[in-house]
């Protein structure tokens, strides 16, 4: 427990001193706030545009941010040699991964919950929003860890994480304007998350099945990569 808290404390300090990481965490809520303030009262196809902006940027937030941060944190620790020092000092590899994952999930969820302050939500909608965001954040964190562990350095990790994150983040938005893309988007976890967040829809069995499948796939992939390359 002490080791976990120490790693969390270290990561908090590192993140507060890392401007790019802070910007990535707040960029989507900030842009959503600007759009809602400027155009949210106008009517869109399905009602006020505020709900459309919130669902769009909330999906981007939980799909893109955890992937980039998780991959960057792991690859940066490996490249600087900090990770090797931690492991040699007695910090378990699994414990380290769990601690880092917990930090990323909590940080992304805290910043993501600011979307709830931009519009009026019922208690049920708030619960469904948090559950949906949590599913996307956990899956994206697993994917980011896979990329970070497999990458040789920070540049390689960023070069993979950025396009993967952008595709997953932008696909649901593009699906609103193209039926062919919409059919593809339904098979991605970000697409399912977007469908639930749009207009405060209830969490569906299809969304849970798709997200569960991705979570299992990325968890297995992370295990295989971890066994092959470890964290050194």
PDB file of C-alpha atoms in Angstrom:
ATOM      1  CA  UNK A   1       0.000   0.000   0.000  1.00  0.00           C
ATOM      2  CA  UNK A   2       2.832   2.398   0.860  1.00  0.00           C
ATOM      3  CA  UNK A   3       4.540   1.603  -2.429  1.00  0.00           C
ATOM      4  CA  UNK A   4       1.361   2.312  -4.377  1.00  0.00           C
ATOM      5  CA  UNK A   5       0.827   5.630  -2.597  1.00  0.00           C
ATOM      6  CA  UNK A   6       4.467   6.591  -3.160  1.00  0.00           C
ATOM      7  CA  UNK A   7       4.188   5.896  -6.897  1.00  0.00           C
ATOM      8  CA  UNK A   8       0.915   7.842  -7.083  1.00  0.00           C
ATOM      9  CA  UNK A   9       2.500  10.766  -5.245  1.00  0.00           C
ATOM     10  CA  UNK A  10       5.521  10.706  -7.570  1.00  0.00           C
ATOM     11  CA  UNK A  11       3.313  10.599 -10.652  1.00  0.00           C
ATOM     12  CA  UNK A  12       1.176  13.490  -9.401  1.00  0.00           C
ATOM     13  CA  UNK A  13       4.269  15.646  -8.932  1.00  0.00           C
ATOM     14  CA  UNK A  14       5.656  14.660 -12.335  1.00  0.00           C
ATOM     15  CA  UNK A  15       2.351  15.444 -14.050  1.00  0.00           C
ATOM     16  CA  UNK A  16       1.999  18.827 -12.352  1.00  0.00           C
ATOM     17  CA  UNK A  17       5.451  19.722 -13.662  1.00  0.00           C
ATOM     18  CA  UNK A  18       4.657  18.407 -17.144  1.00  0.00           C
ATOM     19  CA  UNK A  19       2.775  21.094 -19.088  1.00  0.00           C
ATOM     20  CA  UNK A  20       1.967  18.917 -22.153  1.00  0.00           C
ATOM     21  CA  UNK A  21       0.331  16.263 -19.938  1.00  0.00           C
ATOM     22  CA  UNK A  22      -1.731  18.906 -18.150  1.00  0.00           C
ATOM     23  CA  UNK A  23      -2.812  20.421 -21.457  1.00  0.00           C
ATOM     24  CA  UNK A  24      -3.894  17.050 -22.819  1.00  0.00           C
ATOM     25  CA  UNK A  25      -6.014  16.418 -19.708  1.00  0.00           C
ATOM     26  CA  UNK A  26      -7.859  19.738 -19.853  1.00  0.00           C
ATOM     27  CA  UNK A  27      -7.976  20.485 -23.577  1.00  0.00           C
ATOM     28  CA  UNK A  28     -11.231  18.679 -24.380  1.00  0.00           C
ATOM     29  CA  UNK A  29     -13.203  19.971 -21.356  1.00  0.00           C
ATOM     30  CA  UNK A  30     -11.902  23.480 -22.099  1.00  0.00           C
ATOM     31  CA  UNK A  31     -12.899  23.363 -25.784  1.00  0.00           C
ATOM     32  CA  UNK A  32     -16.285  21.870 -24.875  1.00  0.00           C
ATOM     33  CA  UNK A  33     -16.881  24.673 -22.359  1.00  0.00           C
ATOM     34  CA  UNK A  34     -16.084  27.302 -24.991  1.00  0.00           C
ATOM     35  CA  UNK A  35     -18.370  25.674 -27.567  1.00  0.00           C
ATOM     36  CA  UNK A  36     -21.222  25.200 -25.086  1.00  0.00           C
ATOM     37  CA  UNK A  37     -20.919  28.777 -23.880  1.00  0.00           C
ATOM     38  CA  UNK A  38     -20.829  30.175 -27.413  1.00  0.00           C
ATOM     39  CA  UNK A  39     -23.274  27.914 -29.261  1.00  0.00           C
ATOM     40  CA  UNK A  40     -24.879  25.612 -26.694  1.00  0.00           C
ATOM     41  CA  UNK A  41     -28.212  27.432 -26.578  1.00  0.00           C
ATOM     42  CA  UNK A  42     -28.789  27.027 -30.317  1.00  0.00           C
ATOM     43  CA  UNK A  43     -30.948  24.172 -31.570  1.00  0.00           C
ATOM     44  CA  UNK A  44     -29.354  21.296 -33.450  1.00  0.00           C
ATOM     45  CA  UNK A  45     -30.864  18.262 -35.116  1.00  0.00           C
ATOM     46  CA  UNK A  46     -31.715  16.517 -31.841  1.00  0.00           C
ATOM     47  CA  UNK A  47     -32.190  19.543 -29.591  1.00  0.00           C
ATOM     48  CA  UNK A  48     -29.802  22.024 -27.958  1.00  0.00           C
ATOM     49  CA  UNK A  49     -26.273  21.795 -29.329  1.00  0.00           C
ATOM     50  CA  UNK A  50     -24.806  21.743 -25.816  1.00  0.00           C
ATOM     51  CA  UNK A  51     -25.594  18.032 -25.440  1.00  0.00           C
ATOM     52  CA  UNK A  52     -23.953  17.304 -28.805  1.00  0.00           C
ATOM     53  CA  UNK A  53     -20.763  19.159 -27.851  1.00  0.00           C
ATOM     54  CA  UNK A  54     -20.593  17.475 -24.449  1.00  0.00           C
ATOM     55  CA  UNK A  55     -21.044  13.950 -25.838  1.00  0.00           C
ATOM     56  CA  UNK A  56     -18.570  14.615 -28.666  1.00  0.00           C
ATOM     57  CA  UNK A  57     -15.755  15.997 -26.528  1.00  0.00           C
ATOM     58  CA  UNK A  58     -16.405  13.620 -23.617  1.00  0.00           C
ATOM     59  CA  UNK A  59     -15.931  10.709 -26.013  1.00  0.00           C
ATOM     60  CA  UNK A  60     -12.714  12.243 -27.332  1.00  0.00           C
ATOM     61  CA  UNK A  61     -11.522  12.824 -23.784  1.00  0.00           C
ATOM     62  CA  UNK A  62     -11.903   9.238 -22.562  1.00  0.00           C
ATOM     63  CA  UNK A  63     -10.660   7.741 -25.854  1.00  0.00           C
ATOM     64  CA  UNK A  64      -7.643   9.915 -26.641  1.00  0.00           C
ATOM     65  CA  UNK A  65      -6.245  11.206 -23.334  1.00  0.00           C
ATOM     66  CA  UNK A  66      -5.587   7.875 -21.502  1.00  0.00           C
ATOM     67  CA  UNK A  67      -3.881   6.365 -24.563  1.00  0.00           C
ATOM     68  CA  UNK A  68      -1.428   9.228 -24.982  1.00  0.00           C
ATOM     69  CA  UNK A  69      -0.670   9.697 -21.290  1.00  0.00           C
ATOM     70  CA  UNK A  70      -0.270   5.978 -20.478  1.00  0.00           C
ATOM     71  CA  UNK A  71       2.029   5.368 -23.441  1.00  0.00           C
ATOM     72  CA  UNK A  72       4.087   8.496 -22.695  1.00  0.00           C
ATOM     73  CA  UNK A  73       4.482   7.782 -18.970  1.00  0.00           C
ATOM     74  CA  UNK A  74       5.702   4.203 -19.447  1.00  0.00           C
ATOM     75  CA  UNK A  75       8.006   4.942 -22.389  1.00  0.00           C
ATOM     76  CA  UNK A  76       9.460   8.022 -20.693  1.00  0.00           C
ATOM     77  CA  UNK A  77      10.224   6.124 -17.483  1.00  0.00           C
ATOM     78  CA  UNK A  78      11.911   3.387 -19.530  1.00  0.00           C
ATOM     79  CA  UNK A  79      13.958   5.842 -21.597  1.00  0.00           C
ATOM     80  CA  UNK A  80      15.174   7.880 -18.598  1.00  0.00           C
ATOM     81  CA  UNK A  81      16.070   4.767 -16.612  1.00  0.00           C
ATOM     82  CA  UNK A  82      13.807   5.794 -13.739  1.00  0.00           C
ATOM     83  CA  UNK A  83      11.773   2.646 -14.104  1.00  0.00           C
ATOM     84  CA  UNK A  84      14.827   0.422 -13.774  1.00  0.00           C
ATOM     85  CA  UNK A  85      15.793   2.265 -10.576  1.00  0.00           C
ATOM     86  CA  UNK A  86      12.325   1.786  -9.122  1.00  0.00           C
ATOM     87  CA  UNK A  87      12.339  -1.932  -9.911  1.00  0.00           C
ATOM     88  CA  UNK A  88      15.825  -2.375  -8.435  1.00  0.00           C
ATOM     89  CA  UNK A  89      14.669  -0.611  -5.269  1.00  0.00           C
ATOM     90  CA  UNK A  90      12.019  -3.271  -4.725  1.00  0.00           C
ATOM     91  CA  UNK A  91       8.986  -1.898  -6.577  1.00  0.00           C
ATOM     92  CA  UNK A  92       7.144  -4.774  -8.262  1.00  0.00           C
ATOM     93  CA  UNK A  93       6.441  -4.480 -11.976  1.00  0.00           C
ATOM     94  CA  UNK A  94       2.771  -5.408 -11.592  1.00  0.00           C
ATOM     95  CA  UNK A  95       2.381  -3.040  -8.646  1.00  0.00           C
ATOM     96  CA  UNK A  96       3.898  -0.259 -10.729  1.00  0.00           C
ATOM     97  CA  UNK A  97       1.528  -0.888 -13.649  1.00  0.00           C
ATOM     98  CA  UNK A  98      -1.497  -0.946 -11.347  1.00  0.00           C
ATOM     99  CA  UNK A  99      -0.405   2.287  -9.630  1.00  0.00           C
ATOM    100  CA  UNK A 100       0.177   4.110 -12.911  1.00  0.00           C
ATOM    101  CA  UNK A 101      -3.122   2.850 -14.335  1.00  0.00           C
ATOM    102  CA  UNK A 102      -4.975   3.969 -11.217  1.00  0.00           C
ATOM    103  CA  UNK A 103      -3.440   7.446 -11.427  1.00  0.00           C
ATOM    104  CA  UNK A 104      -4.357   7.854 -15.108  1.00  0.00           C
ATOM    105  CA  UNK A 105      -7.921   6.607 -14.624  1.00  0.00           C
ATOM    106  CA  UNK A 106      -8.544   8.870 -11.614  1.00  0.00           C
ATOM    107  CA  UNK A 107      -6.992  11.918 -13.332  1.00  0.00           C
ATOM    108  CA  UNK A 108      -8.966  11.430 -16.548  1.00  0.00           C
ATOM    109  CA  UNK A 109     -12.221  10.811 -14.674  1.00  0.00           C
ATOM    110  CA  UNK A 110     -11.772  13.900 -12.480  1.00  0.00           C
ATOM    111  CA  UNK A 111     -11.159  16.145 -15.474  1.00  0.00           C
ATOM    112  CA  UNK A 112     -13.869  14.339 -17.439  1.00  0.00           C
ATOM    113  CA  UNK A 113     -16.495  14.926 -14.767  1.00  0.00           C
ATOM    114  CA  UNK A 114     -16.250  18.654 -15.490  1.00  0.00           C
ATOM    115  CA  UNK A 115     -18.460  17.951 -18.518  1.00  0.00           C
ATOM    116  CA  UNK A 116     -21.304  17.396 -16.053  1.00  0.00           C
ATOM    117  CA  UNK A 117     -21.043  21.039 -14.991  1.00  0.00           C
ATOM    118  CA  UNK A 118     -21.751  22.290 -18.508  1.00  0.00           C
ATOM    119  CA  UNK A 119     -25.403  21.219 -18.719  1.00  0.00           C
ATOM    120  CA  UNK A 120     -28.276  19.936 -16.624  1.00  0.00           C
ATOM    121  CA  UNK A 121     -28.334  16.181 -15.988  1.00  0.00           C
ATOM    122  CA  UNK A 122     -30.663  13.960 -14.008  1.00  0.00           C
ATOM    123  CA  UNK A 123     -29.226  11.670 -11.339  1.00  0.00           C
ATOM    124  CA  UNK A 124     -29.634   8.653 -13.634  1.00  0.00           C
ATOM    125  CA  UNK A 125     -27.915  10.455 -16.509  1.00  0.00           C
ATOM    126  CA  UNK A 126     -25.006  11.364 -14.237  1.00  0.00           C
ATOM    127  CA  UNK A 127     -24.564   7.737 -13.172  1.00  0.00           C
ATOM    128  CA  UNK A 128     -24.708   6.493 -16.766  1.00  0.00           C
ATOM    129  CA  UNK A 129     -22.293   9.219 -17.874  1.00  0.00           C
ATOM    130  CA  UNK A 130     -19.746   8.231 -15.207  1.00  0.00           C
ATOM    131  CA  UNK A 131     -20.091   4.502 -15.956  1.00  0.00           C
ATOM    132  CA  UNK A 132     -19.675   5.087 -19.690  1.00  0.00           C
ATOM    133  CA  UNK A 133     -16.678   7.403 -19.236  1.00  0.00           C
ATOM    134  CA  UNK A 134     -15.074   4.909 -16.858  1.00  0.00           C
ATOM    135  CA  UNK A 135     -15.425   2.077 -19.389  1.00  0.00           C
ATOM    136  CA  UNK A 136     -13.759   4.132 -22.101  1.00  0.00           C
ATOM    137  CA  UNK A 137     -11.006   5.370 -19.795  1.00  0.00           C
ATOM    138  CA  UNK A 138     -10.081   1.888 -18.553  1.00  0.00           C
ATOM    139  CA  UNK A 139      -9.969   0.417 -22.066  1.00  0.00           C
ATOM    140  CA  UNK A 140      -7.930   3.325 -23.424  1.00  0.00           C
ATOM    141  CA  UNK A 141      -5.503   3.052 -20.493  1.00  0.00           C
ATOM    142  CA  UNK A 142      -4.933  -0.631 -21.257  1.00  0.00           C
ATOM    143  CA  UNK A 143      -4.286   0.202 -24.904  1.00  0.00           C
ATOM    144  CA  UNK A 144      -1.904   3.008 -23.940  1.00  0.00           C
ATOM    145  CA  UNK A 145       0.061   0.687 -21.657  1.00  0.00           C
ATOM    146  CA  UNK A 146       0.393  -1.829 -24.504  1.00  0.00           C
ATOM    147  CA  UNK A 147       1.796   0.873 -26.781  1.00  0.00           C
ATOM    148  CA  UNK A 148       4.140   2.270 -24.121  1.00  0.00           C
ATOM    149  CA  UNK A 149       5.617  -1.080 -23.101  1.00  0.00           C
ATOM    150  CA  UNK A 150       6.088  -2.178 -26.705  1.00  0.00           C
ATOM    151  CA  UNK A 151       7.712   1.108 -27.807  1.00  0.00           C
ATOM    152  CA  UNK A 152      11.492   1.533 -27.815  1.00  0.00           C
ATOM    153  CA  UNK A 153      11.368   5.180 -26.746  1.00  0.00           C
ATOM    154  CA  UNK A 154       9.072   8.175 -26.180  1.00  0.00           C
ATOM    155  CA  UNK A 155       9.127   9.219 -29.835  1.00  0.00           C
ATOM    156  CA  UNK A 156       8.051   5.765 -30.989  1.00  0.00           C
ATOM    157  CA  UNK A 157       5.315   5.625 -28.346  1.00  0.00           C
ATOM    158  CA  UNK A 158       3.971   9.048 -29.328  1.00  0.00           C
ATOM    159  CA  UNK A 159       4.183   8.175 -33.007  1.00  0.00           C
ATOM    160  CA  UNK A 160       1.879   5.200 -32.414  1.00  0.00           C
ATOM    161  CA  UNK A 161      -0.384   6.554 -29.669  1.00  0.00           C
ATOM    162  CA  UNK A 162      -1.307   9.830 -31.395  1.00  0.00           C
ATOM    163  CA  UNK A 163      -2.786   8.385 -34.616  1.00  0.00           C
ATOM    164  CA  UNK A 164      -4.464   5.487 -32.796  1.00  0.00           C
ATOM    165  CA  UNK A 165      -5.990   7.869 -30.266  1.00  0.00           C
ATOM    166  CA  UNK A 166      -7.120  10.315 -32.944  1.00  0.00           C
ATOM    167  CA  UNK A 167      -8.814   7.592 -34.985  1.00  0.00           C
ATOM    168  CA  UNK A 168     -10.717   6.314 -31.953  1.00  0.00           C
ATOM    169  CA  UNK A 169     -11.599   9.867 -30.875  1.00  0.00           C
ATOM    170  CA  UNK A 170     -12.675  11.227 -34.260  1.00  0.00           C
ATOM    171  CA  UNK A 171     -14.454   8.159 -35.641  1.00  0.00           C
ATOM    172  CA  UNK A 172     -17.664   8.677 -33.568  1.00  0.00           C
ATOM    173  CA  UNK A 173     -17.817  12.339 -34.613  1.00  0.00           C
ATOM    174  CA  UNK A 174     -17.410  11.485 -38.310  1.00  0.00           C
ATOM    175  CA  UNK A 175     -20.052   8.759 -37.905  1.00  0.00           C
ATOM    176  CA  UNK A 176     -22.666  11.475 -37.405  1.00  0.00           C
ATOM    177  CA  UNK A 177     -22.158  12.634 -40.987  1.00  0.00           C
ATOM    178  CA  UNK A 178     -21.553   9.371 -42.841  1.00  0.00           C
ATOM    179  CA  UNK A 179     -23.594   6.162 -42.669  1.00  0.00           C
ATOM    180  CA  UNK A 180     -20.709   3.937 -43.769  1.00  0.00           C
ATOM    181  CA  UNK A 181     -18.458   5.312 -41.031  1.00  0.00           C
ATOM    182  CA  UNK A 182     -21.333   4.963 -38.556  1.00  0.00           C
ATOM    183  CA  UNK A 183     -21.545   1.229 -39.267  1.00  0.00           C
ATOM    184  CA  UNK A 184     -17.815   0.850 -38.593  1.00  0.00           C
ATOM    185  CA  UNK A 185     -17.957   3.075 -35.519  1.00  0.00           C
ATOM    186  CA  UNK A 186     -20.500   0.797 -33.828  1.00  0.00           C
ATOM    187  CA  UNK A 187     -17.849  -1.908 -33.626  1.00  0.00           C
ATOM    188  CA  UNK A 188     -15.438   0.334 -31.692  1.00  0.00           C
ATOM    189  CA  UNK A 189     -15.699   1.027 -27.994  1.00  0.00           C
ATOM    190  CA  UNK A 190     -15.470   4.786 -28.581  1.00  0.00           C
ATOM    191  CA  UNK A 191     -18.361   4.547 -31.022  1.00  0.00           C
ATOM    192  CA  UNK A 192     -20.518   2.737 -28.477  1.00  0.00           C
ATOM    193  CA  UNK A 193     -19.591   5.263 -25.795  1.00  0.00           C
ATOM    194  CA  UNK A 194     -20.573   8.106 -28.095  1.00  0.00           C
ATOM    195  CA  UNK A 195     -23.977   6.518 -28.778  1.00  0.00           C
ATOM    196  CA  UNK A 196     -24.693   6.271 -25.055  1.00  0.00           C
ATOM    197  CA  UNK A 197     -23.525   9.794 -24.270  1.00  0.00           C
ATOM    198  CA  UNK A 198     -25.581  11.335 -27.066  1.00  0.00           C
ATOM    199  CA  UNK A 199     -28.765  12.694 -25.599  1.00  0.00           C
ATOM    200  CA  UNK A 200     -28.296  10.890 -22.281  1.00  0.00           C
ATOM    201  CA  UNK A 201     -29.197   7.465 -23.636  1.00  0.00           C
ATOM    202  CA  UNK A 202     -29.240   4.531 -21.254  1.00  0.00           C
ATOM    203  CA  UNK A 203     -26.327   2.131 -21.054  1.00  0.00           C
ATOM    204  CA  UNK A 204     -27.136  -0.698 -23.473  1.00  0.00           C
ATOM    205  CA  UNK A 205     -26.213  -4.375 -23.458  1.00  0.00           C
ATOM    206  CA  UNK A 206     -24.521  -3.876 -26.825  1.00  0.00           C
ATOM    207  CA  UNK A 207     -22.285  -1.166 -25.372  1.00  0.00           C
ATOM    208  CA  UNK A 208     -21.292  -3.382 -22.430  1.00  0.00           C
ATOM    209  CA  UNK A 209     -20.602  -6.339 -24.734  1.00  0.00           C
ATOM    210  CA  UNK A 210     -18.421  -4.318 -27.117  1.00  0.00           C
ATOM    211  CA  UNK A 211     -16.538  -2.562 -24.299  1.00  0.00           C
ATOM    212  CA  UNK A 212     -16.113  -5.857 -22.449  1.00  0.00           C
ATOM    213  CA  UNK A 213     -14.671  -7.505 -25.549  1.00  0.00           C
ATOM    214  CA  UNK A 214     -12.151  -4.688 -26.054  1.00  0.00           C
ATOM    215  CA  UNK A 215     -11.188  -4.743 -22.378  1.00  0.00           C
ATOM    216  CA  UNK A 216     -10.482  -8.486 -22.508  1.00  0.00           C
ATOM    217  CA  UNK A 217      -8.537  -8.210 -25.789  1.00  0.00           C
ATOM    218  CA  UNK A 218      -6.326  -5.366 -24.548  1.00  0.00           C
ATOM    219  CA  UNK A 219      -5.826  -7.015 -21.145  1.00  0.00           C
ATOM    220  CA  UNK A 220      -4.643 -10.228 -22.818  1.00  0.00           C
ATOM    221  CA  UNK A 221      -2.446  -8.239 -25.224  1.00  0.00           C
ATOM    222  CA  UNK A 222      -0.937  -6.304 -22.317  1.00  0.00           C
ATOM    223  CA  UNK A 223      -0.181  -9.560 -20.496  1.00  0.00           C
ATOM    224  CA  UNK A 224       1.549 -11.036 -23.561  1.00  0.00           C
ATOM    225  CA  UNK A 225       3.623  -7.901 -24.216  1.00  0.00           C
ATOM    226  CA  UNK A 226       4.469  -7.625 -20.521  1.00  0.00           C
ATOM    227  CA  UNK A 227       5.709 -11.219 -20.394  1.00  0.00           C
ATOM    228  CA  UNK A 228       7.759 -10.742 -23.560  1.00  0.00           C
ATOM    229  CA  UNK A 229       9.346  -7.349 -22.877  1.00  0.00           C
ATOM    230  CA  UNK A 230       8.673  -6.583 -19.236  1.00  0.00           C
ATOM    231  CA  UNK A 231       9.357  -2.995 -18.215  1.00  0.00           C
ATOM    232  CA  UNK A 232      13.105  -2.856 -18.688  1.00  0.00           C
TER     233      UNK A 232
END
